[in-house]
Structures are given as C-alpha cells and as structure tokens.
mmCIF file of C-alpha atoms in Angstrom:
data_model
loop_
_atom_site.group_PDB
_atom_site.id
_atom_site.type_symbol
_atom_site.label_atom_id
_atom_site.label_comp_id
_atom_site.label_asym_id
_atom_site.label_seq_id
_atom_site.Cartn_x
_atom_site.Cartn_y
_atom_site.Cartn_z
ATOM 1 C CA UNK A 1 -108.055 -221.353 -100.203
ATOM 2 C CA UNK A 2 -106.809 -222.328 -96.609
ATOM 3 C CA UNK A 3 -103.256 -223.870 -96.318
ATOM 4 C CA UNK A 4 -102.064 -226.001 -93.422
ATOM 5 C CA UNK A 5 -99.203 -223.759 -92.121
ATOM 6 C CA UNK A 6 -97.486 -226.764 -90.185
ATOM 7 C CA UNK A 7 -96.319 -227.905 -93.610
ATOM 8 C CA UNK A 8 -94.579 -224.453 -94.024
ATOM 9 C CA UNK A 9 -92.903 -223.996 -90.766
ATOM 10 C CA UNK A 10 -89.636 -225.086 -89.064
ATOM 11 C CA UNK A 11 -90.282 -226.742 -85.575
ATOM 12 C CA UNK A 12 -93.792 -224.588 -85.487
ATOM 13 C CA UNK A 13 -91.833 -221.687 -84.606
ATOM 14 C CA UNK A 14 -91.985 -219.237 -87.493
ATOM 15 C CA UNK A 15 -93.201 -219.975 -91.119
ATOM 16 C CA UNK A 16 -90.151 -220.372 -93.389
ATOM 17 C CA UNK A 17 -92.477 -220.748 -96.609
ATOM 18 C CA UNK A 18 -95.183 -218.504 -97.940
ATOM 19 C CA UNK A 19 -97.843 -219.390 -100.531
ATOM 20 C CA UNK A 20 -99.733 -216.731 -102.727
ATOM 21 C CA UNK A 21 -103.501 -216.568 -102.727
ATOM 22 C CA UNK A 22 -104.955 -218.040 -105.969
ATOM 23 C CA UNK A 23 -106.074 -215.767 -108.620
ATOM 24 C CA UNK A 24 -109.320 -217.535 -109.351
ATOM 25 C CA UNK A 25 -110.706 -220.893 -108.840
ATOM 26 C CA UNK A 26 -111.740 -220.863 -112.755
ATOM 27 C CA UNK A 27 -108.880 -222.255 -114.802
ATOM 28 C CA UNK A 28 -110.160 -220.326 -117.775
ATOM 29 C CA UNK A 29 -109.765 -217.015 -116.103
ATOM 30 C CA UNK A 30 -106.242 -217.749 -114.802
ATOM 31 C CA UNK A 31 -105.211 -218.578 -118.429
ATOM 32 C CA UNK A 32 -106.560 -215.323 -119.814
ATOM 33 C CA UNK A 33 -104.949 -213.335 -117.181
ATOM 34 C CA UNK A 34 -101.601 -215.080 -117.736
ATOM 35 C CA UNK A 35 -101.697 -214.342 -121.285
ATOM 36 C CA UNK A 36 -102.763 -210.687 -120.873
ATOM 37 C CA UNK A 37 -100.015 -210.110 -118.334
ATOM 38 C CA UNK A 38 -97.352 -211.850 -120.412
ATOM 39 C CA UNK A 39 -98.179 -209.592 -123.513
ATOM 40 C CA UNK A 40 -98.048 -206.363 -121.218
ATOM 41 C CA UNK A 41 -94.729 -207.919 -119.593
ATOM 42 C CA UNK A 42 -93.269 -208.523 -123.072
ATOM 43 C CA UNK A 43 -94.260 -205.199 -124.409
ATOM 44 C CA UNK A 44 -92.878 -203.502 -121.404
ATOM 45 C CA UNK A 45 -89.455 -204.944 -121.713
ATOM 46 C CA UNK A 46 -89.448 -204.487 -125.532
ATOM 47 C CA UNK A 47 -90.370 -200.934 -125.157
ATOM 48 C CA UNK A 48 -88.043 -199.923 -122.264
ATOM 49 C CA UNK A 49 -85.006 -201.803 -123.587
ATOM 50 C CA UNK A 50 -85.460 -200.130 -127.176
ATOM 51 C CA UNK A 51 -85.900 -196.541 -125.628
ATOM 52 C CA UNK A 52 -82.659 -197.172 -123.523
ATOM 53 C CA UNK A 53 -80.875 -198.691 -126.442
ATOM 54 C CA UNK A 54 -81.929 -195.870 -128.887
ATOM 55 C CA UNK A 55 -80.803 -193.291 -126.448
ATOM 56 C CA UNK A 56 -77.504 -195.028 -125.835
ATOM 57 C CA UNK A 57 -76.567 -195.371 -129.318
ATOM 58 C CA UNK A 58 -77.573 -191.879 -130.898
ATOM 59 C CA UNK A 59 -75.216 -189.127 -129.694
ATOM 60 C CA UNK A 60 -78.038 -186.614 -130.546
ATOM 61 C CA UNK A 61 -79.961 -187.770 -127.708
ATOM 62 C CA UNK A 62 -77.099 -187.600 -125.135
ATOM 63 C CA UNK A 63 -78.879 -184.725 -123.053
ATOM 64 C CA UNK A 64 -79.832 -184.583 -119.610
ATOM 65 C CA UNK A 65 -83.282 -185.420 -120.320
ATOM 66 C CA UNK A 66 -82.799 -188.496 -122.130
ATOM 67 C CA UNK A 67 -80.125 -189.428 -119.431
ATOM 68 C CA UNK A 68 -82.716 -189.606 -117.048
ATOM 69 C CA UNK A 69 -85.229 -191.236 -119.187
ATOM 70 C CA UNK A 70 -82.596 -194.165 -119.808
ATOM 71 C CA UNK A 71 -82.294 -194.549 -116.080
ATOM 72 C CA UNK A 72 -86.021 -194.579 -116.001
ATOM 73 C CA UNK A 73 -86.230 -197.382 -118.488
ATOM 74 C CA UNK A 74 -83.818 -199.328 -116.655
ATOM 75 C CA UNK A 75 -85.762 -199.122 -113.336
ATOM 76 C CA UNK A 76 -89.123 -200.038 -115.039
ATOM 77 C CA UNK A 77 -87.283 -203.223 -116.512
ATOM 78 C CA UNK A 78 -85.938 -204.032 -113.075
ATOM 79 C CA UNK A 79 -89.175 -203.098 -111.600
ATOM 80 C CA UNK A 80 -91.399 -205.537 -113.661
ATOM 81 C CA UNK A 81 -88.714 -208.165 -113.707
ATOM 82 C CA UNK A 82 -88.632 -208.505 -109.723
ATOM 83 C CA UNK A 83 -92.463 -209.183 -109.833
ATOM 84 C CA UNK A 84 -94.060 -210.414 -112.964
ATOM 85 C CA UNK A 85 -92.104 -213.604 -113.683
ATOM 86 C CA UNK A 86 -93.178 -215.086 -110.272
ATOM 87 C CA UNK A 87 -96.709 -213.835 -110.833
ATOM 88 C CA UNK A 88 -96.914 -215.596 -114.059
ATOM 89 C CA UNK A 89 -95.823 -218.762 -112.870
ATOM 90 C CA UNK A 90 -98.407 -218.411 -109.900
ATOM 91 C CA UNK A 91 -101.123 -218.248 -112.662
ATOM 92 C CA UNK A 92 -100.413 -221.361 -114.122
ATOM 93 C CA UNK A 93 -98.702 -223.578 -111.428
ATOM 94 C CA UNK A 94 -100.531 -225.426 -108.503
ATOM 95 C CA UNK A 95 -97.331 -225.024 -106.432
ATOM 96 C CA UNK A 96 -97.495 -221.066 -105.531
ATOM 97 C CA UNK A 97 -95.025 -221.356 -102.643
ATOM 98 C CA UNK A 98 -92.196 -218.777 -102.305
ATOM 99 C CA UNK A 99 -89.500 -219.150 -99.406
ATOM 100 C CA UNK A 100 -88.814 -216.700 -96.590
ATOM 101 C CA UNK A 101 -85.638 -215.725 -98.241
ATOM 102 C CA UNK A 102 -87.098 -215.458 -101.714
ATOM 103 C CA UNK A 103 -89.802 -213.322 -100.767
ATOM 104 C CA UNK A 104 -87.566 -210.939 -98.874
ATOM 105 C CA UNK A 105 -85.329 -210.713 -101.924
ATOM 106 C CA UNK A 106 -88.404 -209.992 -104.045
ATOM 107 C CA UNK A 107 -89.495 -207.298 -101.527
ATOM 108 C CA UNK A 108 -86.047 -205.667 -101.550
ATOM 109 C CA UNK A 109 -85.835 -205.229 -105.302
ATOM 110 C CA UNK A 110 -89.245 -204.238 -105.674
ATOM 111 C CA UNK A 111 -88.822 -201.447 -103.082
ATOM 112 C CA UNK A 112 -85.322 -200.495 -104.465
ATOM 113 C CA UNK A 113 -86.840 -200.056 -108.014
ATOM 114 C CA UNK A 114 -89.933 -198.292 -106.726
ATOM 115 C CA UNK A 115 -88.323 -195.808 -104.304
ATOM 116 C CA UNK A 116 -85.573 -195.183 -106.907
ATOM 117 C CA UNK A 117 -88.436 -194.158 -109.523
ATOM 118 C CA UNK A 118 -89.907 -191.788 -107.222
ATOM 119 C CA UNK A 119 -86.634 -189.919 -106.693
ATOM 120 C CA UNK A 120 -85.518 -190.077 -110.339
ATOM 121 C CA UNK A 121 -89.015 -188.569 -111.366
ATOM 122 C CA UNK A 122 -88.306 -185.604 -109.237
ATOM 123 C CA UNK A 123 -84.874 -185.293 -110.854
ATOM 124 C CA UNK A 124 -86.566 -185.204 -114.034
ATOM 125 C CA UNK A 125 -89.061 -182.584 -112.774
ATOM 126 C CA UNK A 126 -86.058 -180.333 -111.657
ATOM 127 C CA UNK A 127 -84.377 -181.012 -115.028
ATOM 128 C CA UNK A 128 -87.471 -179.253 -116.706
ATOM 129 C CA UNK A 129 -87.578 -176.494 -114.308
ATOM 130 C CA UNK A 130 -83.947 -175.432 -115.077
ATOM 131 C CA UNK A 131 -84.456 -175.755 -118.686
ATOM 132 C CA UNK A 132 -87.756 -173.758 -118.825
ATOM 133 C CA UNK A 133 -86.992 -171.259 -115.850
ATOM 134 C CA UNK A 134 -83.290 -170.842 -116.211
ATOM 135 C CA UNK A 135 -82.325 -171.740 -119.826
ATOM 136 C CA UNK A 136 -78.853 -169.703 -119.668
ATOM 137 C CA UNK A 137 -77.646 -171.678 -116.642
ATOM 138 C CA UNK A 138 -78.978 -175.069 -117.879
ATOM 139 C CA UNK A 139 -75.550 -176.354 -119.187
ATOM 140 C CA UNK A 140 -73.864 -175.547 -115.710
ATOM 141 C CA UNK A 141 -76.541 -176.633 -113.560
ATOM 142 C CA UNK A 142 -77.391 -179.890 -115.383
ATOM 143 C CA UNK A 143 -73.851 -181.023 -116.446
ATOM 144 C CA UNK A 144 -73.169 -184.614 -116.904
ATOM 145 C CA UNK A 145 -71.357 -184.639 -113.534
ATOM 146 C CA UNK A 146 -74.753 -183.344 -111.946
ATOM 147 C CA UNK A 147 -76.934 -185.737 -113.788
ATOM 148 C CA UNK A 148 -74.799 -188.704 -112.721
ATOM 149 C CA UNK A 149 -75.168 -187.664 -109.282
ATOM 150 C CA UNK A 150 -78.716 -187.183 -109.320
ATOM 151 C CA UNK A 151 -79.228 -190.569 -110.852
ATOM 152 C CA UNK A 152 -76.716 -192.353 -108.343
ATOM 153 C CA UNK A 153 -78.671 -190.688 -105.231
ATOM 154 C CA UNK A 154 -82.118 -191.896 -106.660
ATOM 155 C CA UNK A 155 -80.639 -195.416 -106.909
ATOM 156 C CA UNK A 156 -78.671 -195.209 -103.490
ATOM 157 C CA UNK A 157 -81.890 -193.937 -101.753
ATOM 158 C CA UNK A 158 -84.024 -196.718 -103.224
ATOM 159 C CA UNK A 159 -81.081 -199.338 -102.252
ATOM 160 C CA UNK A 160 -81.009 -198.050 -98.558
ATOM 161 C CA UNK A 161 -84.836 -197.999 -98.121
ATOM 162 C CA UNK A 162 -85.026 -201.431 -99.595
ATOM 163 C CA UNK A 163 -82.550 -202.786 -97.251
ATOM 164 C CA UNK A 164 -83.985 -201.087 -94.301
ATOM 165 C CA UNK A 165 -87.578 -201.916 -94.818
ATOM 166 C CA UNK A 166 -86.937 -205.685 -95.649
ATOM 167 C CA UNK A 167 -84.659 -206.163 -92.777
ATOM 168 C CA UNK A 168 -87.132 -204.602 -90.479
ATOM 169 C CA UNK A 169 -90.157 -206.540 -91.591
ATOM 170 C CA UNK A 170 -88.297 -210.016 -91.913
ATOM 171 C CA UNK A 171 -86.650 -209.729 -88.500
ATOM 172 C CA UNK A 172 -90.254 -210.495 -87.310
ATOM 173 C CA UNK A 173 -91.778 -213.848 -86.608
ATOM 174 C CA UNK A 174 -94.449 -215.348 -88.797
ATOM 175 C CA UNK A 175 -96.620 -217.756 -87.125
ATOM 176 C CA UNK A 176 -99.340 -218.300 -89.681
ATOM 177 C CA UNK A 177 -101.452 -218.163 -91.640
ATOM 178 C CA UNK A 178 -98.771 -218.318 -94.128
ATOM 179 C CA UNK A 179 -100.890 -217.453 -97.425
ATOM 180 C CA UNK A 180 -100.018 -214.023 -98.959
ATOM 181 C CA UNK A 181 -103.159 -212.378 -100.040
ATOM 182 C CA UNK A 182 -101.543 -210.717 -102.969
ATOM 183 C CA UNK A 183 -99.667 -211.242 -106.226
ATOM 184 C CA UNK A 184 -96.257 -210.613 -104.856
ATOM 185 C CA UNK A 185 -94.321 -210.026 -101.552
ATOM 186 C CA UNK A 186 -95.550 -206.254 -100.914
ATOM 187 C CA UNK A 187 -94.910 -204.400 -97.662
ATOM 188 C CA UNK A 188 -98.765 -204.436 -96.388
ATOM 189 C CA UNK A 189 -99.786 -207.979 -96.996
ATOM 190 C CA UNK A 190 -96.515 -209.486 -95.601
ATOM 191 C CA UNK A 191 -96.814 -207.212 -92.359
ATOM 192 C CA UNK A 192 -100.510 -208.871 -92.043
ATOM 193 C CA UNK A 193 -98.963 -212.182 -91.713
ATOM 194 C CA UNK A 194 -96.620 -211.302 -88.841
ATOM 195 C CA UNK A 195 -96.959 -212.357 -85.174
ATOM 196 C CA UNK A 196 -97.828 -210.067 -82.432
ATOM 197 C CA UNK A 197 -97.846 -206.141 -82.492
ATOM 198 C CA UNK A 198 -96.834 -204.683 -86.029
ATOM 199 C CA UNK A 199 -97.749 -201.290 -84.958
ATOM 200 C CA UNK A 200 -94.127 -199.969 -85.056
ATOM 201 C CA UNK A 201 -93.545 -201.638 -88.340
ATOM 202 C CA UNK A 202 -96.771 -200.280 -89.892
ATOM 203 C CA UNK A 203 -95.557 -196.744 -88.583
ATOM 204 C CA UNK A 204 -92.095 -197.212 -90.282
ATOM 205 C CA UNK A 205 -93.556 -198.113 -93.680
ATOM 206 C CA UNK A 206 -95.735 -195.115 -93.584
ATOM 207 C CA UNK A 207 -92.969 -192.856 -92.604
ATOM 208 C CA UNK A 208 -90.746 -194.266 -95.257
ATOM 209 C CA UNK A 209 -93.789 -193.747 -97.575
ATOM 210 C CA UNK A 210 -94.089 -190.209 -96.621
ATOM 211 C CA UNK A 211 -90.367 -189.515 -96.858
ATOM 212 C CA UNK A 212 -89.699 -191.215 -100.013
ATOM 213 C CA UNK A 213 -92.867 -190.901 -101.932
ATOM 214 C CA UNK A 214 -94.342 -187.697 -100.932
ATOM 215 C CA UNK A 215 -91.213 -185.850 -100.609
ATOM 216 C CA UNK A 216 -90.149 -186.315 -104.119
ATOM 217 C CA UNK A 217 -93.899 -185.691 -105.046
ATOM 218 C CA UNK A 218 -93.973 -182.601 -103.443
ATOM 219 C CA UNK A 219 -90.714 -181.423 -105.041
ATOM 220 C CA UNK A 220 -92.193 -182.362 -108.331
ATOM 221 C CA UNK A 221 -95.251 -179.944 -107.464
ATOM 222 C CA UNK A 222 -92.935 -177.093 -106.733
ATOM 223 C CA UNK A 223 -91.025 -177.573 -109.826
ATOM 224 C CA UNK A 224 -94.251 -177.578 -111.997
ATOM 225 C CA UNK A 225 -95.541 -174.539 -110.005
ATOM 226 C CA UNK A 226 -92.503 -172.585 -110.885
ATOM 227 C CA UNK A 227 -92.550 -173.726 -114.440
ATOM 228 C CA UNK A 228 -96.212 -172.878 -114.771
ATOM 229 C CA UNK A 229 -95.470 -169.240 -113.467
ATOM 230 C CA UNK A 230 -92.668 -168.900 -116.029
ATOM 231 C CA UNK A 231 -94.844 -170.154 -119.022
ATOM 232 C CA UNK A 232 -97.706 -167.825 -118.029
ATOM 233 C CA UNK A 233 -95.483 -164.806 -118.360
ATOM 234 C CA UNK A 234 -94.102 -165.905 -121.792
ATOM 235 C CA UNK A 235 -95.094 -163.210 -124.737
ATOM 236 C CA UNK A 236 -95.083 -165.727 -127.358
ATOM 237 C CA UNK A 237 -97.876 -168.537 -127.523
ATOM 238 C CA UNK A 238 -95.639 -170.776 -129.629
ATOM 239 C CA UNK A 239 -93.040 -170.514 -126.724
ATOM 240 C CA UNK A 240 -95.632 -171.447 -124.117
ATOM 241 C CA UNK A 241 -96.883 -174.415 -126.086
ATOM 242 C CA UNK A 242 -93.266 -175.493 -126.825
ATOM 243 C CA UNK A 243 -92.212 -175.315 -123.166
ATOM 244 C CA UNK A 244 -95.397 -177.289 -121.999
ATOM 245 C CA UNK A 245 -94.868 -180.068 -124.515
ATOM 246 C CA UNK A 246 -91.465 -180.652 -123.328
ATOM 247 C CA UNK A 247 -93.119 -181.643 -119.837
ATOM 248 C CA UNK A 248 -96.091 -183.298 -120.928
ATOM 249 C CA UNK A 249 -94.792 -186.895 -121.237
ATOM 250 C CA UNK A 250 -93.276 -186.500 -117.720
ATOM 251 C CA UNK A 251 -96.435 -185.025 -116.354
ATOM 252 C CA UNK A 252 -98.306 -188.032 -117.629
ATOM 253 C CA UNK A 253 -95.881 -190.632 -116.138
ATOM 254 C CA UNK A 254 -95.932 -188.895 -112.830
ATOM 255 C CA UNK A 255 -99.615 -188.869 -112.870
ATOM 256 C CA UNK A 256 -99.922 -192.628 -113.676
ATOM 257 C CA UNK A 257 -97.020 -193.841 -111.054
ATOM 258 C CA UNK A 258 -98.149 -191.623 -108.141
ATOM 259 C CA UNK A 259 -101.809 -191.930 -108.631
ATOM 260 C CA UNK A 260 -101.812 -195.730 -108.104
ATOM 261 C CA UNK A 261 -98.793 -195.872 -105.846
ATOM 262 C CA UNK A 262 -100.181 -193.163 -103.391
ATOM 263 C CA UNK A 263 -103.477 -194.679 -103.127
ATOM 264 C CA UNK A 264 -102.008 -198.012 -102.243
ATOM 265 C CA UNK A 265 -99.351 -197.046 -99.638
ATOM 266 C CA UNK A 266 -100.706 -193.628 -98.246
ATOM 267 C CA UNK A 267 -104.419 -194.567 -97.550
ATOM 268 C CA UNK A 268 -105.402 -195.579 -93.867
ATOM 269 C CA UNK A 269 -105.150 -199.267 -93.077
ATOM 270 C CA UNK A 270 -108.846 -199.454 -92.358
ATOM 271 C CA UNK A 271 -109.471 -198.429 -96.254
ATOM 272 C CA UNK A 272 -107.346 -201.318 -97.488
ATOM 273 C CA UNK A 273 -109.076 -203.911 -99.379
ATOM 274 C CA UNK A 274 -107.508 -206.828 -100.740
ATOM 275 C CA UNK A 275 -109.275 -206.689 -104.150
ATOM 276 C CA UNK A 276 -108.441 -203.098 -104.582
ATOM 277 C CA UNK A 277 -104.876 -203.458 -103.755
ATOM 278 C CA UNK A 278 -104.397 -206.248 -106.261
ATOM 279 C CA UNK A 279 -105.943 -204.351 -108.902
ATOM 280 C CA UNK A 280 -103.663 -201.307 -108.209
ATOM 281 C CA UNK A 281 -100.615 -203.599 -108.180
ATOM 282 C CA UNK A 282 -101.424 -204.956 -111.389
ATOM 283 C CA UNK A 283 -101.670 -201.235 -112.633
ATOM 284 C CA UNK A 284 -98.321 -199.946 -111.346
ATOM 285 C CA UNK A 285 -96.442 -203.049 -111.879
ATOM 286 C CA UNK A 286 -97.471 -203.889 -115.376
ATOM 287 C CA UNK A 287 -99.843 -201.421 -117.007
ATOM 288 C CA UNK A 288 -97.390 -198.122 -116.310
ATOM 289 C CA UNK A 289 -94.386 -200.002 -117.303
ATOM 290 C CA UNK A 290 -95.701 -200.887 -120.524
ATOM 291 C CA UNK A 291 -97.313 -197.252 -121.092
ATOM 292 C CA UNK A 292 -94.083 -195.101 -120.339
ATOM 293 C CA UNK A 293 -92.022 -196.006 -123.565
ATOM 294 C CA UNK A 294 -95.302 -195.421 -125.522
ATOM 295 C CA UNK A 295 -95.905 -192.008 -123.801
ATOM 296 C CA UNK A 296 -92.380 -190.993 -124.550
ATOM 297 C CA UNK A 297 -92.040 -192.120 -128.019
ATOM 298 C CA UNK A 298 -95.398 -190.419 -128.881
ATOM 299 C CA UNK A 299 -94.673 -187.011 -127.137
ATOM 300 C CA UNK A 300 -91.061 -186.846 -128.559
ATOM 301 C CA UNK A 301 -91.834 -187.958 -132.141
ATOM 302 C CA UNK A 302 -88.997 -186.172 -133.670
ATOM 303 C CA UNK A 303 -86.153 -187.141 -131.433
ATOM 304 C CA UNK A 304 -87.248 -190.688 -129.970
ATOM 305 C CA UNK A 305 -89.049 -192.061 -132.958
ATOM 306 C CA UNK A 306 -86.090 -191.077 -135.153
ATOM 307 C CA UNK A 307 -83.576 -192.585 -132.998
ATOM 308 C CA UNK A 308 -85.808 -195.672 -132.793
ATOM 309 C CA UNK A 309 -85.775 -195.938 -136.584
ATOM 310 C CA UNK A 310 -82.168 -195.531 -136.707
ATOM 311 C CA UNK A 311 -81.190 -198.286 -133.935
ATOM 312 C CA UNK A 312 -83.867 -200.733 -135.317
ATOM 313 C CA UNK A 313 -82.155 -200.093 -138.943
ATOM 314 C CA UNK A 314 -78.672 -200.776 -137.490
ATOM 315 C CA UNK A 315 -79.769 -204.111 -135.626
ATOM 316 C CA UNK A 316 -81.707 -205.555 -138.771
ATOM 317 C CA UNK A 317 -78.601 -204.836 -141.011
ATOM 318 C CA UNK A 318 -76.284 -206.588 -138.430
ATOM 319 C CA UNK A 319 -78.474 -209.541 -138.285
ATOM 320 C CA UNK A 320 -78.201 -209.658 -142.065
#
C-alpha cells in the first residue's frame, strides 16, 4: 500500500511520521494474527513475571544461576513490551503511523534489551562454566558482587549500543517513502528509508552486531567447549548427566535466541527478504520470550516449579 509521503513530512524536507506496512489486506487474517500474538504476549508476560517473582520471594533460589535468570526474565518483559503493543495496535487499526521520535524510542529500547540479553546469556554461560569446571572456587568467583557487576555490564552495554545506534541512524534524513516494511522500528528497514548513501551506517550496524552479538556467542561457545571437556573426563555417568542437565535450559534458550537473531542481522544485505525478516521478527520477539519461562520451569522441575507453587499459594491466600 503506497502512502503519500507529503502528508508525513515537515516542509517536504524530511519525513516526520512513518507508517508500518499492513500485515494483510484480509481483515480476518489480521484479527487471527492479533489474537495469536496477544495470547503469546500475555503468556510471555505472565510466565516471565512469575519466574522473577518466584525467585525473588524464595531465598532457596537466591543463587547466581537464578539471579541471572531473574534478569533474563526482566529483559524479556522489556523486550516484548517495547514492540508488541504497537504491533497489536497496527493489526486492528487503519492508522498505523508512528512519529520519528516514537520510532527512535522504540528502536532504542528494542536494541537495549536485545543487546543486554546477548551479554547476559554469555554471563550465564560463564556461571555454568565456573560451577562445573571450578566448583571449589565457585563461591568466590561467582559472589554476589561479581554477579551484580556482570548483570550491570550487560545492561550498560545494551544502553550504550542502543543510544549510539539510534542516534546514528536518526541523524539521517528520511525523504520518502515513509512506509516501514516491517512490524516495528528495526534497524535494517529504517535504514532502507534513509536518503543518500547509508553504507557507513550499514557498516556500523554490522560492526555492532559482530561485537555485541557474535562476541558473546563466541564466549558462550568457548564456555561450553570447556564444560564439555570437563564432563567427558568425569568418571561417573550420573555426574555427567547432572552436569549437563544444569546447562540444558540455557543451551536451548541460546539456540532459539541466537538462531533467529543471527540470521536476521548477520546475513548479507543481498539475502534479506522482507517476508523472512518479518517471520523471524515474530519468532525472536514473541515466541522465544514465551518459551523461555516454559523451558526453565520444565528443565528445573524441583527448584522452579516448587517455588512457583509456593508463590502462587501465597498470592492466592493474600487475595482471600
């Protein structure tokens, strides 16, 4: 659907208001997708909030692994809330516009939470490495202070990258078209609308992706390489199984998150397809956030499920 950009510009110099592309011309498909995304969004919010609340209110879970899991749940809540509400509005509304300032704000928070999650997943892998490969030094190397510093570094890196990338991209002029061929203000589709040569900006996005997405991933791979080497020399099969079981949830989450994110941001520009990008965006903004609480509660049955039961019992009693 073409939009007359003159309606969205200030003195015909630079676009001041963008519009998201319509999901589908078929109204029934839009309402079906709205219902599906809303259910997944509510499931994600509820699951991540319950995980964070259960860990916060149960002292037995006040360990480094669950401290990082609390931060992960908070990041997932922010991640989905930065994108999904506007996406839901666009599905059922004829006015799908977003101001330049609103688009920049959405991009900043989406980048902040996304990059912070990459760094936090690396910190969680390091925690598992220390627990399995250096169990005698675990209490010292993963003290409360160290865990807090690792979490703060993850958030600060995400904030800095979000500010830098958003400021760099929105310092450009946007002369039209003003229709964003995506569900939200992501980096590649916004760059596609900028005037003139954007090769430097695209290079900056790629470098940031390499540093802040690939580097944590390499740290995760290195940590699990050391973990695997340590597990293979364990004499007891039960010991090997127990060690691997403590890593399984994190490995599944890393695979889901990095699988979709890497394909989106690290593949060559010539291979980008708006349809595939939208499908991947739905996956890593909605599906992975919904699955993470399920994965951790299923894989850590004794700890998380028991804590969830205690938390829900307390809440039901307080309501009564």
